[in-house]
Coordinates of C-alpha atoms in Angstrom, one line a residue:
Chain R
X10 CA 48.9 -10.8 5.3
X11 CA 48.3 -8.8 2.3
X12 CA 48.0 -4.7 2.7
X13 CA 44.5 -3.3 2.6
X14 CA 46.0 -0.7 0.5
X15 CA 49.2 -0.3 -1.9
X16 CA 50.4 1.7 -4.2
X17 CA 52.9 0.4 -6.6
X18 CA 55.1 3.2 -8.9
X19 CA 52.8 5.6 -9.0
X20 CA 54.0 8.4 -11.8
X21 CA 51.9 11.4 -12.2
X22 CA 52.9 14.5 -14.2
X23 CA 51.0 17.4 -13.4
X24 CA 51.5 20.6 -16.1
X25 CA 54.8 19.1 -17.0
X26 CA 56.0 18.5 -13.7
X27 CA 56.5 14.9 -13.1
X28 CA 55.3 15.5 -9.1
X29 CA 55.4 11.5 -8.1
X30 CA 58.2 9.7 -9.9
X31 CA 57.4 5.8 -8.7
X32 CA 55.5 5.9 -4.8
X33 CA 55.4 2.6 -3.7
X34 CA 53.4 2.1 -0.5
X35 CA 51.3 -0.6 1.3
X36 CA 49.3 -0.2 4.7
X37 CA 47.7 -3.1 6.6
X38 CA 44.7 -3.4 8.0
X39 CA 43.6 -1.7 11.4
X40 CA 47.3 0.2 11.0
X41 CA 47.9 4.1 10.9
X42 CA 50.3 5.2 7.7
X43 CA 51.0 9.1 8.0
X44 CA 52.7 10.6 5.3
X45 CA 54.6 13.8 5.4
X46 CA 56.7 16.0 3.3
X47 CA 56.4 19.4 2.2
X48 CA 54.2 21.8 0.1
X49 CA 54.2 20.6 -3.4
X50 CA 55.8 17.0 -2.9
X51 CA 53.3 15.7 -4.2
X52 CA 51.4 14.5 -0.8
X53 CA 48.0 15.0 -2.1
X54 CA 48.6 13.9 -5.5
X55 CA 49.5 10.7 -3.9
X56 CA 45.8 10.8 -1.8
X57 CA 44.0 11.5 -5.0
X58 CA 45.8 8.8 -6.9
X59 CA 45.2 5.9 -3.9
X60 CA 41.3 7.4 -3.4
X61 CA 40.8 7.1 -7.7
X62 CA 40.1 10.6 -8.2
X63 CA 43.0 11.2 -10.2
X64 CA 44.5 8.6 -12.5
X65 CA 48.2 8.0 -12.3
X66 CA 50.2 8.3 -15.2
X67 CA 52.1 4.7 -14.4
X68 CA 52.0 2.4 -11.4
X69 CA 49.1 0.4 -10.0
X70 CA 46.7 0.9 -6.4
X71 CA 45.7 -2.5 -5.0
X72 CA 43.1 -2.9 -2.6
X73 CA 42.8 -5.8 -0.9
X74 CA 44.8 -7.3 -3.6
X75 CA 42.7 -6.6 -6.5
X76 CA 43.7 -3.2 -9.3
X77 CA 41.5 -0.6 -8.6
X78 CA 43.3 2.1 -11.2
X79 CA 41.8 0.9 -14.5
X80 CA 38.3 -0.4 -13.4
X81 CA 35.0 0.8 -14.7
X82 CA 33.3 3.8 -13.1
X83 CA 30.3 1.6 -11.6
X84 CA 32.9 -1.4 -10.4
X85 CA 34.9 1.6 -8.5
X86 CA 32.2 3.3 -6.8
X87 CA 31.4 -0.3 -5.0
X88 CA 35.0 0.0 -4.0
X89 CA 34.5 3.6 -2.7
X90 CA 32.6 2.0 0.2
X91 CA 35.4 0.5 1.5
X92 CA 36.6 4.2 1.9
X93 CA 35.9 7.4 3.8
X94 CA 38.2 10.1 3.3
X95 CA 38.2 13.2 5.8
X96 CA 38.9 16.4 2.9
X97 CA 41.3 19.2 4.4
X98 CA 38.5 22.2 4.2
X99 CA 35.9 19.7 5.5
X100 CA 34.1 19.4 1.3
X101 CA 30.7 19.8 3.4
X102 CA 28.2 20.5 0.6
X103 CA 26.8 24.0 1.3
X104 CA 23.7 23.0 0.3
X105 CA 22.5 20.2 2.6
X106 CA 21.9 20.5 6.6
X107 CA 24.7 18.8 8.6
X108 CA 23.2 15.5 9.0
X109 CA 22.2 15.2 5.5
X110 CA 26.0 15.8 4.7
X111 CA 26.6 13.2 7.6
X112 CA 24.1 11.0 6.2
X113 CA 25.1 11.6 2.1
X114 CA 26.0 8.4 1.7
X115 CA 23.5 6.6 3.0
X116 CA 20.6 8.7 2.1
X117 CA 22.1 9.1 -1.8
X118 CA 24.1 5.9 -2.8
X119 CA 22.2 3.4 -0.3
X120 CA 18.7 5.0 -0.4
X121 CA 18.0 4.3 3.2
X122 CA 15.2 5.5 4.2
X123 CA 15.6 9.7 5.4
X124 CA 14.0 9.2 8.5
X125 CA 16.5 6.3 9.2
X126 CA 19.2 7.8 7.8
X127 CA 19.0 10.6 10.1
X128 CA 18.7 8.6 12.9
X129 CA 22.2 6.9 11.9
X130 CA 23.9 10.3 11.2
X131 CA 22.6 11.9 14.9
X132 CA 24.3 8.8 16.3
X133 CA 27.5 9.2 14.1
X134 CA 27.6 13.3 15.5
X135 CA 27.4 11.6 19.0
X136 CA 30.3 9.6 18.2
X137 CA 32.5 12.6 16.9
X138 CA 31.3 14.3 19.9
X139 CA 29.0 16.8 17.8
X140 CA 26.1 17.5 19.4
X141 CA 22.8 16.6 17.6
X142 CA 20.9 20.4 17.8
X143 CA 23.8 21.1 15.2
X144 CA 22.0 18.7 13.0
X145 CA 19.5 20.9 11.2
X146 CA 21.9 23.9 10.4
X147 CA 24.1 24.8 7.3
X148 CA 28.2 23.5 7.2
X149 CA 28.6 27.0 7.1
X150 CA 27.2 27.9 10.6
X151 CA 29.9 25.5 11.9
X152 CA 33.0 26.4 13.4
X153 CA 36.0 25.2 11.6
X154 CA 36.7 22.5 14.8
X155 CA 33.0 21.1 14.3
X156 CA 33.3 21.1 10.2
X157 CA 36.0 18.6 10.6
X158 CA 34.0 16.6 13.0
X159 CA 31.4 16.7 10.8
X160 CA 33.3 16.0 7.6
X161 CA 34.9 12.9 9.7
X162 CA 31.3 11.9 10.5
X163 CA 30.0 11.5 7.2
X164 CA 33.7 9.8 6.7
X165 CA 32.9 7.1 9.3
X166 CA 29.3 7.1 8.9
X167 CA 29.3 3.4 6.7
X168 CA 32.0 2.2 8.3
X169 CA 35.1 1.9 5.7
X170 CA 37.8 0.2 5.9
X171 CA 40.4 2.5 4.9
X172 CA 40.3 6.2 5.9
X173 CA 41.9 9.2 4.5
X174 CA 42.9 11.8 6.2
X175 CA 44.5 15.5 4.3
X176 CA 46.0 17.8 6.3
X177 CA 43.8 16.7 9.3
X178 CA 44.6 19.7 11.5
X179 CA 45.2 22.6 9.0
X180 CA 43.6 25.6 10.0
X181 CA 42.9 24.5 13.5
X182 CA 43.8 25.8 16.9
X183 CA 46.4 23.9 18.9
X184 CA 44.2 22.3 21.2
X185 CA 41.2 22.0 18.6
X186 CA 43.9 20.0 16.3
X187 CA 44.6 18.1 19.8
X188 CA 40.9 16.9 20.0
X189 CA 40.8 16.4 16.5
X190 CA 43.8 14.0 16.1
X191 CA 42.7 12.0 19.9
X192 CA 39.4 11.6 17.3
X193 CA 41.0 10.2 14.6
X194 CA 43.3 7.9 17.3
X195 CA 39.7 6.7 18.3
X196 CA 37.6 6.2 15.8
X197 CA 40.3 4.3 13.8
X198 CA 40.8 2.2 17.2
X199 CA 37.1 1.4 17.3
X200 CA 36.6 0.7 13.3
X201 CA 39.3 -1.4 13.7
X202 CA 40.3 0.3 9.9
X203 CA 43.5 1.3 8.5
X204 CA 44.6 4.8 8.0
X205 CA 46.2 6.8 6.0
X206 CA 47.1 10.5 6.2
X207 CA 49.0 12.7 4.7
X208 CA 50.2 16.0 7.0
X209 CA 52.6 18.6 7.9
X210 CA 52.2 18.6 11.5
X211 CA 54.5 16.7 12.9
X212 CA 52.9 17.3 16.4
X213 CA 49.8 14.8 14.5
X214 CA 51.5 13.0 12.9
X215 CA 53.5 11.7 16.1
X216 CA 50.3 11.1 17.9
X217 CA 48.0 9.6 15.4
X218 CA 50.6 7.1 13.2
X219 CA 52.1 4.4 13.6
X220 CA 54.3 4.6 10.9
X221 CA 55.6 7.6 8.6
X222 CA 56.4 7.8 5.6
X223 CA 58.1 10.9 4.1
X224 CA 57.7 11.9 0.3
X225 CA 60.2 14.5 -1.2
X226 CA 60.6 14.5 -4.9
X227 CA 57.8 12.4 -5.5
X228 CA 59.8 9.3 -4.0
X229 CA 59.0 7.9 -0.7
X230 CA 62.4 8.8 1.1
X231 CA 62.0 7.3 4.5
X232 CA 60.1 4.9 6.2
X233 CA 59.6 3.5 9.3
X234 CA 57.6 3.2 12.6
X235 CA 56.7 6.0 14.8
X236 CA 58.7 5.5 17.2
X237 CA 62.0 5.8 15.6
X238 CA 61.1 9.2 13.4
X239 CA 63.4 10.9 15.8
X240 CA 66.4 8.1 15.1
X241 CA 65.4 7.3 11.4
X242 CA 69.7 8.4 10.3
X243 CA 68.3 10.5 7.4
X244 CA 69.1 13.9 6.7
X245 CA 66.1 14.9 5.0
X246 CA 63.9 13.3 7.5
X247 CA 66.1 15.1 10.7
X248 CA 65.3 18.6 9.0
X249 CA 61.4 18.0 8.5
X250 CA 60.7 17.1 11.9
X251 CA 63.2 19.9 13.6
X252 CA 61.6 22.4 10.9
X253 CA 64.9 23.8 9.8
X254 CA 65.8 25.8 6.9
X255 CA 69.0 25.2 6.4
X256 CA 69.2 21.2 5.0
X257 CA 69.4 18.8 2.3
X258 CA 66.1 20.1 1.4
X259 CA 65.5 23.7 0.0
X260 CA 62.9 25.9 1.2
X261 CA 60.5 27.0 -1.6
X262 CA 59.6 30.6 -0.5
Chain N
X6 CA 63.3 32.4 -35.3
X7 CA 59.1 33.0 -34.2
X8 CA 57.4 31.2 -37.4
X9 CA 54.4 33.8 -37.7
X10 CA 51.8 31.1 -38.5
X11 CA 52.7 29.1 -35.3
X12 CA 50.3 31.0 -32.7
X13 CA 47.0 30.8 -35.9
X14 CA 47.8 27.0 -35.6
X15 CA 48.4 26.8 -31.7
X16 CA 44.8 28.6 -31.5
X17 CA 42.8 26.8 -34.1
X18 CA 44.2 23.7 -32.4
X19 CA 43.3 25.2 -28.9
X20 CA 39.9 25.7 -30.5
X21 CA 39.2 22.6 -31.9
X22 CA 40.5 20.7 -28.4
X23 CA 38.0 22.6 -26.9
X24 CA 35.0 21.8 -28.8
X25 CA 35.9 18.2 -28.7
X26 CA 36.0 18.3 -25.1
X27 CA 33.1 20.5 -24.5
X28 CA 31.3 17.4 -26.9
X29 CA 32.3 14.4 -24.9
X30 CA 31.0 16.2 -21.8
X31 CA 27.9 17.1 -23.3
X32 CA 27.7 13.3 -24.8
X33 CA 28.3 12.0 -21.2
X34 CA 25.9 14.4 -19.5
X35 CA 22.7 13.6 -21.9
X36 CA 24.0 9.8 -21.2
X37 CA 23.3 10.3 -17.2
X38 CA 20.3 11.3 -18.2
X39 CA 19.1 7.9 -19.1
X40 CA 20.5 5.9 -16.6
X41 CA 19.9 4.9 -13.0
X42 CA 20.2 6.2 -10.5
X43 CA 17.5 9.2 -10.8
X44 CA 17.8 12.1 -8.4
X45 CA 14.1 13.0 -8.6
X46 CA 14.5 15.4 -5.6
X47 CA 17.5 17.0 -7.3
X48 CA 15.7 17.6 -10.6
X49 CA 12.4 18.9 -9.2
X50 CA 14.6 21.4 -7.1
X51 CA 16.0 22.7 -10.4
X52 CA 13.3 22.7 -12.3
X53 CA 12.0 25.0 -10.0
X54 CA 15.3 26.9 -9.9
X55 CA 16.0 26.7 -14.1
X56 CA 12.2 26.9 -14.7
X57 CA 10.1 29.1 -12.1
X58 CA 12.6 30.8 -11.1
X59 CA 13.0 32.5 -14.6
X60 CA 9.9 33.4 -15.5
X61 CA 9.9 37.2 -14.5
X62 CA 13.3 37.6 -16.5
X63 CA 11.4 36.0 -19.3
X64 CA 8.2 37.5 -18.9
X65 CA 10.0 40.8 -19.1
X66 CA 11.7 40.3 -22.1
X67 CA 8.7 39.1 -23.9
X68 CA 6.7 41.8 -23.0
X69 CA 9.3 44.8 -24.0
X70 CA 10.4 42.5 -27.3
X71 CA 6.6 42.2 -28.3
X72 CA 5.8 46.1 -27.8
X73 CA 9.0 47.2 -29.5
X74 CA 8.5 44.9 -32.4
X75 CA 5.1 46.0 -33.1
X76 CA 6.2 49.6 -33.5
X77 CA 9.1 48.8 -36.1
X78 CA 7.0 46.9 -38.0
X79 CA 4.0 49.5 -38.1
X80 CA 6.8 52.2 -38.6
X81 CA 8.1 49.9 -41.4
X82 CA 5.5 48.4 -43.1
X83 CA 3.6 52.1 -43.5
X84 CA 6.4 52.8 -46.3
X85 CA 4.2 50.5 -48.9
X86 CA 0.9 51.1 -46.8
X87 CA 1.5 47.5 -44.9
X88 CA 0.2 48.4 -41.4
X89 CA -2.3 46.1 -41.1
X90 CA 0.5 43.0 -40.9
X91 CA 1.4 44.1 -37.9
X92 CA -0.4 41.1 -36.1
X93 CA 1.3 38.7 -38.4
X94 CA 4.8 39.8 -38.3
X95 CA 4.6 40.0 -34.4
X96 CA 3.7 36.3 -34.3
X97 CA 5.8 34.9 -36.8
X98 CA 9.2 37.0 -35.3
X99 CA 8.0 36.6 -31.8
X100 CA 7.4 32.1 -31.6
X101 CA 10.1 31.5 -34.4
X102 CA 13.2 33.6 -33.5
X103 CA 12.9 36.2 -31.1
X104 CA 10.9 34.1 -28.2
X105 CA 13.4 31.1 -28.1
X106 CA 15.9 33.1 -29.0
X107 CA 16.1 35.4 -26.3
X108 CA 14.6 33.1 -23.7
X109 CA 17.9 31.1 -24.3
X110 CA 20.1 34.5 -24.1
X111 CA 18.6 35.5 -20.9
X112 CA 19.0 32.2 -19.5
X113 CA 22.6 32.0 -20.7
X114 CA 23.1 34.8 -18.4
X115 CA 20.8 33.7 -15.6
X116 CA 21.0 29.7 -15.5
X117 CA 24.8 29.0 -17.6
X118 CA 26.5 31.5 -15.1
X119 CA 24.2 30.1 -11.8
X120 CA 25.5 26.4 -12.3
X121 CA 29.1 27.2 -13.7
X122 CA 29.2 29.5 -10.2
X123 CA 28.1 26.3 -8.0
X124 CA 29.7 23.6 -9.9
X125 CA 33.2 25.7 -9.9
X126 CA 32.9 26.3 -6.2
X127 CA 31.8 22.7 -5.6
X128 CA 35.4 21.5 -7.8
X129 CA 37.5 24.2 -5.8
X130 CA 36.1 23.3 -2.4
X131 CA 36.9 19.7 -3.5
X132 CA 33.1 19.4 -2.9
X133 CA 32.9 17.2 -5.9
X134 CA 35.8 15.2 -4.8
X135 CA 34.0 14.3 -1.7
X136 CA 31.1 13.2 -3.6
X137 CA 33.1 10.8 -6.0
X138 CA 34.4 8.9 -2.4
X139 CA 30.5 9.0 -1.2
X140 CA 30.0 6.5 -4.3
X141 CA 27.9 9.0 -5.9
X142 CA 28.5 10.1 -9.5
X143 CA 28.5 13.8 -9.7
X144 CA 27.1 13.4 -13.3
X145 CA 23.8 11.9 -12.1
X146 CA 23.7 13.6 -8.9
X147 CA 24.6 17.7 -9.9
X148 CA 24.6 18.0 -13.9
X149 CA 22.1 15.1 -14.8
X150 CA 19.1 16.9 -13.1
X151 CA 20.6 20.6 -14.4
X152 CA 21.0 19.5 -17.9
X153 CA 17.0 17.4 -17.9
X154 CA 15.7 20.4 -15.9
X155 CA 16.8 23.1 -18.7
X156 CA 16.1 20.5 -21.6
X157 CA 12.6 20.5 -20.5
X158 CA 11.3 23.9 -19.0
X159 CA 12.9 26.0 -21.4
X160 CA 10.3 25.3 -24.1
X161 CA 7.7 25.5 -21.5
X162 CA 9.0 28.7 -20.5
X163 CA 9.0 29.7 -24.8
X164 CA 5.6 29.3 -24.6
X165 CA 4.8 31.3 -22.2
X166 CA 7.4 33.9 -23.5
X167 CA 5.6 33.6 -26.7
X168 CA 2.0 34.7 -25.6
X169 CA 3.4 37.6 -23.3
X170 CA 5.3 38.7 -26.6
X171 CA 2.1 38.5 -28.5
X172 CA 0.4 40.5 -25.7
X173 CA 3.6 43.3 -25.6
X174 CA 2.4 43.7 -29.5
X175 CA -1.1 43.4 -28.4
X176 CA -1.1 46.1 -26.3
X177 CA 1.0 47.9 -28.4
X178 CA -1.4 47.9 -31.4
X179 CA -4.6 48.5 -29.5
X180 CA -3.7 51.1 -27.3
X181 CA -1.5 53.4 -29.1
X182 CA -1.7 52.1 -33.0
X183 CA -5.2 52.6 -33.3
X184 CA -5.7 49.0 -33.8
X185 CA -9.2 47.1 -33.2
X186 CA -8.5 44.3 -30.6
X187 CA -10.4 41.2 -31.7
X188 CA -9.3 42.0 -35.4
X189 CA -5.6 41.9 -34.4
X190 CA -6.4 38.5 -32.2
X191 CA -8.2 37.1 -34.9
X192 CA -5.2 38.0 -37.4
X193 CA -2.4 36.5 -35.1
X194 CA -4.4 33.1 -34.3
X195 CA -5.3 32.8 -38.2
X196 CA -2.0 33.6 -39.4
X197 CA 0.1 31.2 -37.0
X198 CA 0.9 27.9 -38.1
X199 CA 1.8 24.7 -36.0
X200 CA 4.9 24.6 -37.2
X201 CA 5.5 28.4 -36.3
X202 CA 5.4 27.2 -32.6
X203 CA 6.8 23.5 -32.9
X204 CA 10.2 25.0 -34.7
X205 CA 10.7 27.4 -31.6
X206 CA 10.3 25.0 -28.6
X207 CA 12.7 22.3 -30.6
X208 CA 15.2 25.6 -30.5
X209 CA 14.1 26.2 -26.9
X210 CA 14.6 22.1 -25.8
X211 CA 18.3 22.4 -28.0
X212 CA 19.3 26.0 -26.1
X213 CA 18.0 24.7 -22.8
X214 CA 20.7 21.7 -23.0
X215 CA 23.4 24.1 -24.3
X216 CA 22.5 26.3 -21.4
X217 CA 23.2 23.7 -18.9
X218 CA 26.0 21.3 -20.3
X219 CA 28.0 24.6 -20.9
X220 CA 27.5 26.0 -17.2
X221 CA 28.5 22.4 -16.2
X222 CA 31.1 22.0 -18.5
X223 CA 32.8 25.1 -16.9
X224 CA 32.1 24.8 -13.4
X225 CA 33.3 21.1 -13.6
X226 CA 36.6 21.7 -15.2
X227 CA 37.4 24.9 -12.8
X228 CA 40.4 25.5 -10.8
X229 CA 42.1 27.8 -9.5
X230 CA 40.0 29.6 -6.5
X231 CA 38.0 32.4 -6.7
X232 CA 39.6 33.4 -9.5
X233 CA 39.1 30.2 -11.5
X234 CA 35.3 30.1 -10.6
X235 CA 34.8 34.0 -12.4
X236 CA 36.6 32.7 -15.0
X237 CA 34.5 29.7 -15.7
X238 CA 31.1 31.9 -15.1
X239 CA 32.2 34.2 -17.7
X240 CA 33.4 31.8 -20.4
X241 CA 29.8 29.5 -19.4
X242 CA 28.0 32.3 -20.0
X243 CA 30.2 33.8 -23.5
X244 CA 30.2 30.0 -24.7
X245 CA 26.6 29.8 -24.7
X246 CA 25.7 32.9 -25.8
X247 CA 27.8 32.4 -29.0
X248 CA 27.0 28.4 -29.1
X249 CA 23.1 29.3 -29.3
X250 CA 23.5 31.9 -31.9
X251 CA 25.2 29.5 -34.0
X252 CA 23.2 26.9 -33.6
X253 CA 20.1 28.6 -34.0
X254 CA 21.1 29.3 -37.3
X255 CA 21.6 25.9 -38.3
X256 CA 18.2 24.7 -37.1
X257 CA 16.3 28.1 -38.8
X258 CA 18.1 27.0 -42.0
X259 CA 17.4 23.5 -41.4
X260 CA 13.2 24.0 -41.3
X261 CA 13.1 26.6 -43.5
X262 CA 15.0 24.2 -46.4

C-alpha cells in the first residue's frame, strides 16, 4: 500500500542553522503518526515543510505517490483539500464569526452558498461538541478549549484526508487537553484519515498515536508503534518520555 | 583587519535586496488583481475602510492646506503687487502637488500602518498559514482587495481633497483677504486646466498602490511577535512615506517635460 503522506530527506536551513538534516517519514492511510522531540528540533519545520508552507531546502513530500514540493501554486491548492491542519494557537481569523471561520473553506475556496455553508459548519460545531449559539460570536470570545474545537472544526469541516495536528494540547488544562486529544482519537476514527502530529506531551501523544516518531537534530531518531515507546532501547527516546535532564540530550535553558 | 568600505557595501547591497523584493511583491500583488478568484465582499469592505473611512483625515488636511496656502501666497505675492493670483496659485498648488501629495502622506500613516498592523498579526498568529491549507491564496483574498481598494479611492478621495482645499483658500480669501467671492471662483475655474486635475489623480491612483503593497509587503514578511508587527508598521509607514516623495518627483518631472 503506498503512504498517504512521505517525506523523503527533507533539509531545511533556517538563518544558518541547518534545523532538519534528511527526515524521512511515511504515514498510511486512516493511521495516527505523532511526532515528538524537543523545542527547536525542528518539529514544526517538519509540519510546515509536509503542509507546503515552507519549501525544503532538499528532499521530496509525496502525497499519495505523486511530488507535491515543486508544483505550481494553483496545482497545490487542489492538493490542500486533501488536508486540514489543526494550528497550535487555533489561526482563527479575528475577523470572521466562528462559523464563518468553521465554514472558510467552503464559503471562500468552494463558494457554497452562505446560507448552506452555515448550515454545514453548525453541524461540524455539533460534531466537535461546540454548541451552535457560539456560532455568531468572535474567536476571541472563545475560551482557549473551544478555539481548538473550533479551529479543528474548520480542520474537518471538508473532510481531508490527512490532518495535522501542532502541539494539540499546548496551553490547555489537563482535562481540557484530555477532551481535546479523545477528539482528535474520534474524529480521525470517523474520517477514517490519517494523522499526523507533532507534540511535547507525551501524555497525548500516548493516547492519540499509533506510532511515534522522535526527531532530535533534525533526524528522525526512533520509530516505532505506540505501544513499545516505553521499550523502544534508545537512550534519547528513554529520557524524553521520563522528562529527565540529565541524558544523551542537553537541556537548552 | 575591518576593511572600512565593507559595511557601505553590505548596506547598499541590503538596500538594493530590498527594493528588489519589495518589486516582486508589488509585481505579484497588481497580478492578483487580475485574476480569479475575486473577493468582491473583501474589496467593498476596504473600500469602505481605505476610502470612507478616510475622508475626515483628508478633509482636514485639505481644508487647513488650502487656508494656509492662500495666506503665503497673498503675503508673497504683495512684494511685486501680485495679490490678485491668489485664486490661481491655490488651484494649481492645491490639485497638482499638495492635494495628492498629502492625501498619500496621510494615508501612509492611516491605511500603510492599518494593513501592515493586520497582515503582521495575521503572519504571527500563523493566520495566514491557516489560510494557505484552506486553499485560499492570501494574495487574492487579503492584499488583492487592499492594494485595488487604495488604487482606486485614493484619486476619488484627491478630488474631493482638492475642492475642500480650494474652499480652505476660498474662505480664506473672502472672509479675511478682502477678496470678492464670485471673482475668486471665477478666477480658479478659468485658470484650471484638465490636465491640472488629471496629473494629480494619476499621482493619487500611483500613491494609493504604494500605500497598500508597502503595508502588505510588511505585514506579510513579519515575524517575530509583537515586536515584529511595530516594526513592520513603522518601516510600512517610513517606506511609503519616502517611496511617494520620490516618486512623485519622477511623475511631476515626467508631465511637466
Amino acid at each position: 500500500m503506498t503512504a498517504k503522506l512521505q517525506l523523503v530527506g527533507i533539509k531545511k536551513k533556517l538563518r544558518g542553522r541547518q534545523v532538519l538534516d534528511g527526515v524521512d517519514l511515511d504515514v498510511a492511510p486512516g493511521k495516527s503518526l505523532v511526532v515528538i522531540g524537543g523545542s527547536g528540533q525542528g518539529k514544526s519545520v517538519t509540519l510546515k515543510c509536509a503542509l507546503g508552507l515552507m519549501k525544503p531546502d532538499a528532499g521530496k513530500v509525496l502525497v499519495d505517490g505523486a511530488d507535491v514540493t515543486r508544483m505550481p501554486a494553483e496545482i497545490r491548492a487542489r492538493v490542500m483539500k486533501k488536508f486540514g491542519m489543526l494550528f497550535q494557537g487555533g489561526a482563527l481569523f479575528d475577523s470572521l464569526t466562528v462559523w464563518e471561520n468553521i465554514a472558510f473553506r467552503l464559503i471562500y475556496a468552494d463558494r457554497v452558498a452562505r446560507t448552506e455553508a452555515r448550515e454545514h459548519a453548525i453541524e461540524t460545531m455539533r460534531k466537535v461538541r461546540l454548541a451552535p449559539e457560539f456560532a455568531d460570536v468572535r474567536p476571541i470570545e472563545l475560551s482557549g478549549g473551544m478555539q481548538k474545537r473550533a479551529g479543528l472544526a474548520r480542520a474537518i469541516i471538508a473532510k481531508p484526508d490527512i490532518l495535522f495536528f501542532d502541539e494539540p494540547t499546548t496551553g490547555l488544562d489537563p482535562i481540557t487537553a484530555d477532551a481535546i486529544n479523545d477528539l482528535i482519537v474520534e474524529m480521525v476514527k470517523e474520517l477514517g484519515c490519517a494523522a499526523v502530529s507533532i507534540t511535547h506531551d507525551m501524555a497525548s501523544a500516548r493516547k492519540i498515536a499509533d506510532e511515534i516518531a522522535m526527531l532530535h537534530g533534525g533526524k528522525i531518531v526512533w520509530r516505532g508503534p505506540a505501544a513499545n515507546i516505553d521499550a523502544s532501547g534508545n537512550a534519547m527516546v528513554d529520557q524524553f518520555i521520563a522528562g529527565r535532564a540529565e541524558g544523551p540530550i542537553q537541556a537548552v535553558v | 583587519m575591518i576593511n572600512p568600505l565593507a559595511p557601505i557595501g553590505r548596506g547598499t547591497l541590503a538596500a538594493l535586496a530590498e527594493t528588489g523584493r519589495f518589486s516582486l511583491f508589488a509585481t505579484r500583488a497588481a497580478a492578483s488583481v487580475f485574476s480569479p478568484p475575486f473577493f468582491l465582499g473583501q474589496f467593498a469592505r476596504q473600500c469602505l475602510q481605505i476610502g470612507y473611512f478616510s475622508l475626515p483625515v483628508i478633509g482636514l488636511t485639505a481644508v487647513f492646506i488650502g487656508a494656509a496656502l492662500a495666506l503665503n501666497i497673498y503675503v508673497g505675492g504683495a512684494r511685486f503687487n501680485a495679490e490678485q493670483f491668489v485664486p490661481n496659485i491655490v488651484v494649481l498648488g492645491i490639485t497638482r502637488e499638495l492635494g495628492p501629495v498629502l492625501a498619500g502622506l496621510m494615508l501612509a500613516g492611516r491605511v500603510s500602518a492599518g494593513i501592515a498592523a493586520e497582515i503582521g498579526t495575521m503572519r504571527v498568529t500563523e493566520q495566514i498559514d491557516a489560510m494557505n491549507t484552506l486553499s485560499t491564496d492570501p494574495f487574492k483574498f487579503l492584499i488583492a482587495p487592499r492594494v485595488l481598494a487604495a488604487t482606486l479611492t485614493l484619486p476619488l478621495l484627491v478630488i474631493i481633497a482638492d475642492i475642500i482645499g480650494v474652499m480652505g483658500g476660498y474662505l480664506v480669501a473672502v472672509n479675511s483677504l478682502g477678496f470678492n467671492g464670485a471673482t475668486y471662483l471665477r478666477n480658479t475655474i478659468d485658470f484650471l486646466e484638465v490636465q491640472d486635475v488629471v496629473i494629480g489623480l494619476v499621482k493619487a491612483a500611483v500613491f494609493g498602490f504604494i500605500i497598500a503593497s508597502m503595508g502588505a509587503y510588511q505585514g506579510y514578511n513579519s515575524s517575530g511577535g509583537a515586536l515584529g508587527v511595530g516594526r513592520a508598521t513603522t518601516n510600512a509607514v517610513v517606506g511609503a512615506i519616502v517611496l511617494i516623495l520620490a516618486v512623485n518627483y519622477l511623475i511631476t518631472a515626467f508631465f511637466v517635460e
